[in-house]
């Protein structure tokens, strides 16, 4: 599994419309056969910071994502709205297929 975390700091005028701006890119990526998840969150401390958590089944799926037309269109759309170069963590985790249960915490009855 390829696991990626990306932090985006957007220009103030794009903060409230960021999720709409990246909407087509998000939906197209989620529809990719090798995509395991593609989830956005917004910082509670900085409303201009968004974090994207994404995962792909393997190197082939990751390459298909980066080579897709919607990836290129997404980068183009985001480039005018970001305030600085995004920060990224990109790791390959062998033999992992996405989310698992957390052993240390379960709901109380």
mmCIF file with all atom_site columns, C-alpha atoms in Angstrom:
data_model
loop_
_atom_site.group_PDB
_atom_site.id
_atom_site.type_symbol
_atom_site.label_atom_id
_atom_site.label_alt_id
_atom_site.label_comp_id
_atom_site.label_asym_id
_atom_site.label_entity_id
_atom_site.label_seq_id
_atom_site.pdbx_PDB_ins_code
_atom_site.Cartn_x
_atom_site.Cartn_y
_atom_site.Cartn_z
_atom_site.occupancy
_atom_site.B_iso_or_equiv
_atom_site.pdbx_formal_charge
_atom_site.auth_seq_id
_atom_site.auth_comp_id
_atom_site.auth_asym_id
_atom_site.auth_atom_id
_atom_site.pdbx_PDB_model_num
ATOM 1   C CA . UNK A 1 1   ? 0.000   0.000  0.000   1.00 0.00 ? 1   UNK A CA 1
ATOM 2   C CA . UNK A 1 2   ? 1.192   3.503  -0.777  1.00 0.00 ? 2   UNK A CA 1
ATOM 3   C CA . UNK A 1 3   ? 0.169   5.886  2.012   1.00 0.00 ? 3   UNK A CA 1
ATOM 4   C CA . UNK A 1 4   ? 0.348   9.636  1.389   1.00 0.00 ? 4   UNK A CA 1
ATOM 5   C CA . UNK A 1 5   ? -0.355  12.605 3.646   1.00 0.00 ? 5   UNK A CA 1
ATOM 6   C CA . UNK A 1 6   ? -0.251  16.081 2.127   1.00 0.00 ? 6   UNK A CA 1
ATOM 7   C CA . UNK A 1 7   ? -0.709  19.428 3.896   1.00 0.00 ? 7   UNK A CA 1
ATOM 8   C CA . UNK A 1 8   ? -1.957  22.341 1.834   1.00 0.00 ? 8   UNK A CA 1
ATOM 9   C CA . UNK A 1 9   ? -1.957  25.943 3.039   1.00 0.00 ? 9   UNK A CA 1
ATOM 10  C CA . UNK A 1 10  ? -4.302  27.917 0.827   1.00 0.00 ? 10  UNK A CA 1
ATOM 11  C CA . UNK A 1 11  ? -4.623  31.602 0.123   1.00 0.00 ? 11  UNK A CA 1
ATOM 12  C CA . UNK A 1 12  ? -7.179  33.315 2.405   1.00 0.00 ? 12  UNK A CA 1
ATOM 13  C CA . UNK A 1 13  ? -9.599  33.982 -0.430  1.00 0.00 ? 13  UNK A CA 1
ATOM 14  C CA . UNK A 1 14  ? -9.736  30.241 -1.287  1.00 0.00 ? 14  UNK A CA 1
ATOM 15  C CA . UNK A 1 15  ? -10.102 28.822 2.233   1.00 0.00 ? 15  UNK A CA 1
ATOM 16  C CA . UNK A 1 16  ? -13.886 28.500 2.173   1.00 0.00 ? 16  UNK A CA 1
ATOM 17  C CA . UNK A 1 17  ? -14.073 27.180 -1.375  1.00 0.00 ? 17  UNK A CA 1
ATOM 18  C CA . UNK A 1 18  ? -11.103 24.776 -1.289  1.00 0.00 ? 18  UNK A CA 1
ATOM 19  C CA . UNK A 1 19  ? -13.190 21.609 -0.964  1.00 0.00 ? 19  UNK A CA 1
ATOM 20  C CA . UNK A 1 20  ? -15.369 22.676 -3.901  1.00 0.00 ? 20  UNK A CA 1
ATOM 21  C CA . UNK A 1 21  ? -12.274 23.524 -5.935  1.00 0.00 ? 21  UNK A CA 1
ATOM 22  C CA . UNK A 1 22  ? -10.784 20.060 -5.367  1.00 0.00 ? 22  UNK A CA 1
ATOM 23  C CA . UNK A 1 23  ? -14.169 18.306 -5.631  1.00 0.00 ? 23  UNK A CA 1
ATOM 24  C CA . UNK A 1 24  ? -13.810 16.986 -9.204  1.00 0.00 ? 24  UNK A CA 1
ATOM 25  C CA . UNK A 1 25  ? -10.255 15.776 -8.478  1.00 0.00 ? 25  UNK A CA 1
ATOM 26  C CA . UNK A 1 26  ? -11.434 14.092 -5.281  1.00 0.00 ? 26  UNK A CA 1
ATOM 27  C CA . UNK A 1 27  ? -14.354 12.273 -6.913  1.00 0.00 ? 27  UNK A CA 1
ATOM 28  C CA . UNK A 1 28  ? -12.280 11.101 -9.880  1.00 0.00 ? 28  UNK A CA 1
ATOM 29  C CA . UNK A 1 29  ? -9.517  9.813  -7.608  1.00 0.00 ? 29  UNK A CA 1
ATOM 30  C CA . UNK A 1 30  ? -11.974 7.965  -5.354  1.00 0.00 ? 30  UNK A CA 1
ATOM 31  C CA . UNK A 1 31  ? -13.304 6.213  -8.469  1.00 0.00 ? 31  UNK A CA 1
ATOM 32  C CA . UNK A 1 32  ? -9.872  4.848  -9.425  1.00 0.00 ? 32  UNK A CA 1
ATOM 33  C CA . UNK A 1 33  ? -9.775  1.033  -9.074  1.00 0.00 ? 33  UNK A CA 1
ATOM 34  C CA . UNK A 1 34  ? -6.581  1.086  -6.980  1.00 0.00 ? 34  UNK A CA 1
ATOM 35  C CA . UNK A 1 35  ? -7.602  3.902  -4.623  1.00 0.00 ? 35  UNK A CA 1
ATOM 36  C CA . UNK A 1 36  ? -8.173  2.733  -1.034  1.00 0.00 ? 36  UNK A CA 1
ATOM 37  C CA . UNK A 1 37  ? -9.149  6.118  0.418   1.00 0.00 ? 37  UNK A CA 1
ATOM 38  C CA . UNK A 1 38  ? -8.869  9.824  -0.346  1.00 0.00 ? 38  UNK A CA 1
ATOM 39  C CA . UNK A 1 39  ? -9.984  11.984 2.583   1.00 0.00 ? 39  UNK A CA 1
ATOM 40  C CA . UNK A 1 40  ? -9.698  15.696 3.288   1.00 0.00 ? 40  UNK A CA 1
ATOM 41  C CA . UNK A 1 41  ? -9.700  17.404 6.691   1.00 0.00 ? 41  UNK A CA 1
ATOM 42  C CA . UNK A 1 42  ? -9.430  21.038 7.733   1.00 0.00 ? 42  UNK A CA 1
ATOM 43  C CA . UNK A 1 43  ? -7.273  22.194 10.630  1.00 0.00 ? 43  UNK A CA 1
ATOM 44  C CA . UNK A 1 44  ? -9.145  23.436 13.689  1.00 0.00 ? 44  UNK A CA 1
ATOM 45  C CA . UNK A 1 45  ? -6.198  25.744 14.456  1.00 0.00 ? 45  UNK A CA 1
ATOM 46  C CA . UNK A 1 46  ? -5.621  27.175 10.978  1.00 0.00 ? 46  UNK A CA 1
ATOM 47  C CA . UNK A 1 47  ? -8.677  27.387 8.696   1.00 0.00 ? 47  UNK A CA 1
ATOM 48  C CA . UNK A 1 48  ? -6.358  27.833 5.708   1.00 0.00 ? 48  UNK A CA 1
ATOM 49  C CA . UNK A 1 49  ? -4.676  24.436 6.233   1.00 0.00 ? 49  UNK A CA 1
ATOM 50  C CA . UNK A 1 50  ? -6.116  21.260 4.730   1.00 0.00 ? 50  UNK A CA 1
ATOM 51  C CA . UNK A 1 51  ? -4.704  17.761 5.061   1.00 0.00 ? 51  UNK A CA 1
ATOM 52  C CA . UNK A 1 52  ? -5.255  15.047 2.487   1.00 0.00 ? 52  UNK A CA 1
ATOM 53  C CA . UNK A 1 53  ? -4.856  11.400 3.522   1.00 0.00 ? 53  UNK A CA 1
ATOM 54  C CA . UNK A 1 54  ? -4.786  9.013  0.602   1.00 0.00 ? 54  UNK A CA 1
ATOM 55  C CA . UNK A 1 55  ? -3.765  5.446  -0.119  1.00 0.00 ? 55  UNK A CA 1
ATOM 56  C CA . UNK A 1 56  ? -3.351  3.283  -3.186  1.00 0.00 ? 56  UNK A CA 1
ATOM 57  C CA . UNK A 1 57  ? -3.230  -0.506 -3.355  1.00 0.00 ? 57  UNK A CA 1
ATOM 58  C CA . UNK A 1 58  ? 0.238   -0.728 -4.931  1.00 0.00 ? 58  UNK A CA 1
ATOM 59  C CA . UNK A 1 59  ? 2.842   0.994  -7.109  1.00 0.00 ? 59  UNK A CA 1
ATOM 60  C CA . UNK A 1 60  ? 0.813   0.334  -10.253 1.00 0.00 ? 60  UNK A CA 1
ATOM 61  C CA . UNK A 1 61  ? -2.236  2.085  -8.793  1.00 0.00 ? 61  UNK A CA 1
ATOM 62  C CA . UNK A 1 62  ? -0.095  4.986  -7.589  1.00 0.00 ? 62  UNK A CA 1
ATOM 63  C CA . UNK A 1 63  ? 1.482   5.423  -11.014 1.00 0.00 ? 63  UNK A CA 1
ATOM 64  C CA . UNK A 1 64  ? -1.918  5.314  -12.728 1.00 0.00 ? 64  UNK A CA 1
ATOM 65  C CA . UNK A 1 65  ? -3.123  8.050  -10.373 1.00 0.00 ? 65  UNK A CA 1
ATOM 66  C CA . UNK A 1 66  ? -0.175  10.369 -11.075 1.00 0.00 ? 66  UNK A CA 1
ATOM 67  C CA . UNK A 1 67  ? -0.444  9.777  -14.826 1.00 0.00 ? 67  UNK A CA 1
ATOM 68  C CA . UNK A 1 68  ? -4.220  10.443 -14.968 1.00 0.00 ? 68  UNK A CA 1
ATOM 69  C CA . UNK A 1 69  ? -5.758  13.460 -16.643 1.00 0.00 ? 69  UNK A CA 1
ATOM 70  C CA . UNK A 1 70  ? -7.668  14.354 -13.466 1.00 0.00 ? 70  UNK A CA 1
ATOM 71  C CA . UNK A 1 71  ? -4.399  14.424 -11.471 1.00 0.00 ? 71  UNK A CA 1
ATOM 72  C CA . UNK A 1 72  ? -2.901  16.930 -13.905 1.00 0.00 ? 72  UNK A CA 1
ATOM 73  C CA . UNK A 1 73  ? -6.132  18.989 -13.923 1.00 0.00 ? 73  UNK A CA 1
ATOM 74  C CA . UNK A 1 74  ? -6.247  18.891 -10.121 1.00 0.00 ? 74  UNK A CA 1
ATOM 75  C CA . UNK A 1 75  ? -2.698  20.220 -9.809  1.00 0.00 ? 75  UNK A CA 1
ATOM 76  C CA . UNK A 1 76  ? -3.510  23.002 -12.244 1.00 0.00 ? 76  UNK A CA 1
ATOM 77  C CA . UNK A 1 77  ? -6.642  23.985 -10.297 1.00 0.00 ? 77  UNK A CA 1
ATOM 78  C CA . UNK A 1 78  ? -4.844  23.891 -6.946  1.00 0.00 ? 78  UNK A CA 1
ATOM 79  C CA . UNK A 1 79  ? -1.755  25.830 -8.073  1.00 0.00 ? 79  UNK A CA 1
ATOM 80  C CA . UNK A 1 80  ? -3.573  29.177 -8.158  1.00 0.00 ? 80  UNK A CA 1
ATOM 81  C CA . UNK A 1 81  ? -5.153  28.620 -4.740  1.00 0.00 ? 81  UNK A CA 1
ATOM 82  C CA . UNK A 1 82  ? -2.189  27.484 -2.625  1.00 0.00 ? 82  UNK A CA 1
ATOM 83  C CA . UNK A 1 83  ? -0.149  29.945 -0.568  1.00 0.00 ? 83  UNK A CA 1
ATOM 84  C CA . UNK A 1 84  ? 2.962   27.767 -0.416  1.00 0.00 ? 84  UNK A CA 1
ATOM 85  C CA . UNK A 1 85  ? 4.350   24.483 -1.688  1.00 0.00 ? 85  UNK A CA 1
ATOM 86  C CA . UNK A 1 86  ? 2.473   21.590 0.005   1.00 0.00 ? 86  UNK A CA 1
ATOM 87  C CA . UNK A 1 87  ? 4.271   19.317 2.474   1.00 0.00 ? 87  UNK A CA 1
ATOM 88  C CA . UNK A 1 88  ? 4.077   15.562 1.821   1.00 0.00 ? 88  UNK A CA 1
ATOM 89  C CA . UNK A 1 89  ? 4.742   12.228 3.486   1.00 0.00 ? 89  UNK A CA 1
ATOM 90  C CA . UNK A 1 90  ? 4.798   9.321  1.017   1.00 0.00 ? 90  UNK A CA 1
ATOM 91  C CA . UNK A 1 91  ? 5.549   5.795  2.245   1.00 0.00 ? 91  UNK A CA 1
ATOM 92  C CA . UNK A 1 92  ? 5.143   2.313  0.861   1.00 0.00 ? 92  UNK A CA 1
ATOM 93  C CA . UNK A 1 93  ? 3.752   -0.091 3.459   1.00 0.00 ? 93  UNK A CA 1
ATOM 94  C CA . UNK A 1 94  ? 4.143   -3.730 2.407   1.00 0.00 ? 94  UNK A CA 1
ATOM 95  C CA . UNK A 1 95  ? 1.177   -6.091 2.658   1.00 0.00 ? 95  UNK A CA 1
ATOM 96  C CA . UNK A 1 96  ? -1.278  -3.516 4.025   1.00 0.00 ? 96  UNK A CA 1
ATOM 97  C CA . UNK A 1 97  ? -4.744  -3.009 2.552   1.00 0.00 ? 97  UNK A CA 1
ATOM 98  C CA . UNK A 1 98  ? -5.978  0.073  4.355   1.00 0.00 ? 98  UNK A CA 1
ATOM 99  C CA . UNK A 1 99  ? -7.593  0.703  7.695   1.00 0.00 ? 99  UNK A CA 1
ATOM 100 C CA . UNK A 1 100 ? -7.500  -1.793 10.547  1.00 0.00 ? 100 UNK A CA 1
ATOM 101 C CA . UNK A 1 101 ? -9.069  -1.774 14.007  1.00 0.00 ? 101 UNK A CA 1
ATOM 102 C CA . UNK A 1 102 ? -7.314  0.125  16.787  1.00 0.00 ? 102 UNK A CA 1
ATOM 103 C CA . UNK A 1 103 ? -6.449  -2.377 19.522  1.00 0.00 ? 103 UNK A CA 1
ATOM 104 C CA . UNK A 1 104 ? -6.157  0.139  22.366  1.00 0.00 ? 104 UNK A CA 1
ATOM 105 C CA . UNK A 1 105 ? -9.633  1.698  22.177  1.00 0.00 ? 105 UNK A CA 1
ATOM 106 C CA . UNK A 1 106 ? -13.172 0.373  21.820  1.00 0.00 ? 106 UNK A CA 1
ATOM 107 C CA . UNK A 1 107 ? -16.571 2.005  22.478  1.00 0.00 ? 107 UNK A CA 1
ATOM 108 C CA . UNK A 1 108 ? -18.104 1.609  25.931  1.00 0.00 ? 108 UNK A CA 1
ATOM 109 C CA . UNK A 1 109 ? -21.505 -0.096 26.091  1.00 0.00 ? 109 UNK A CA 1
#
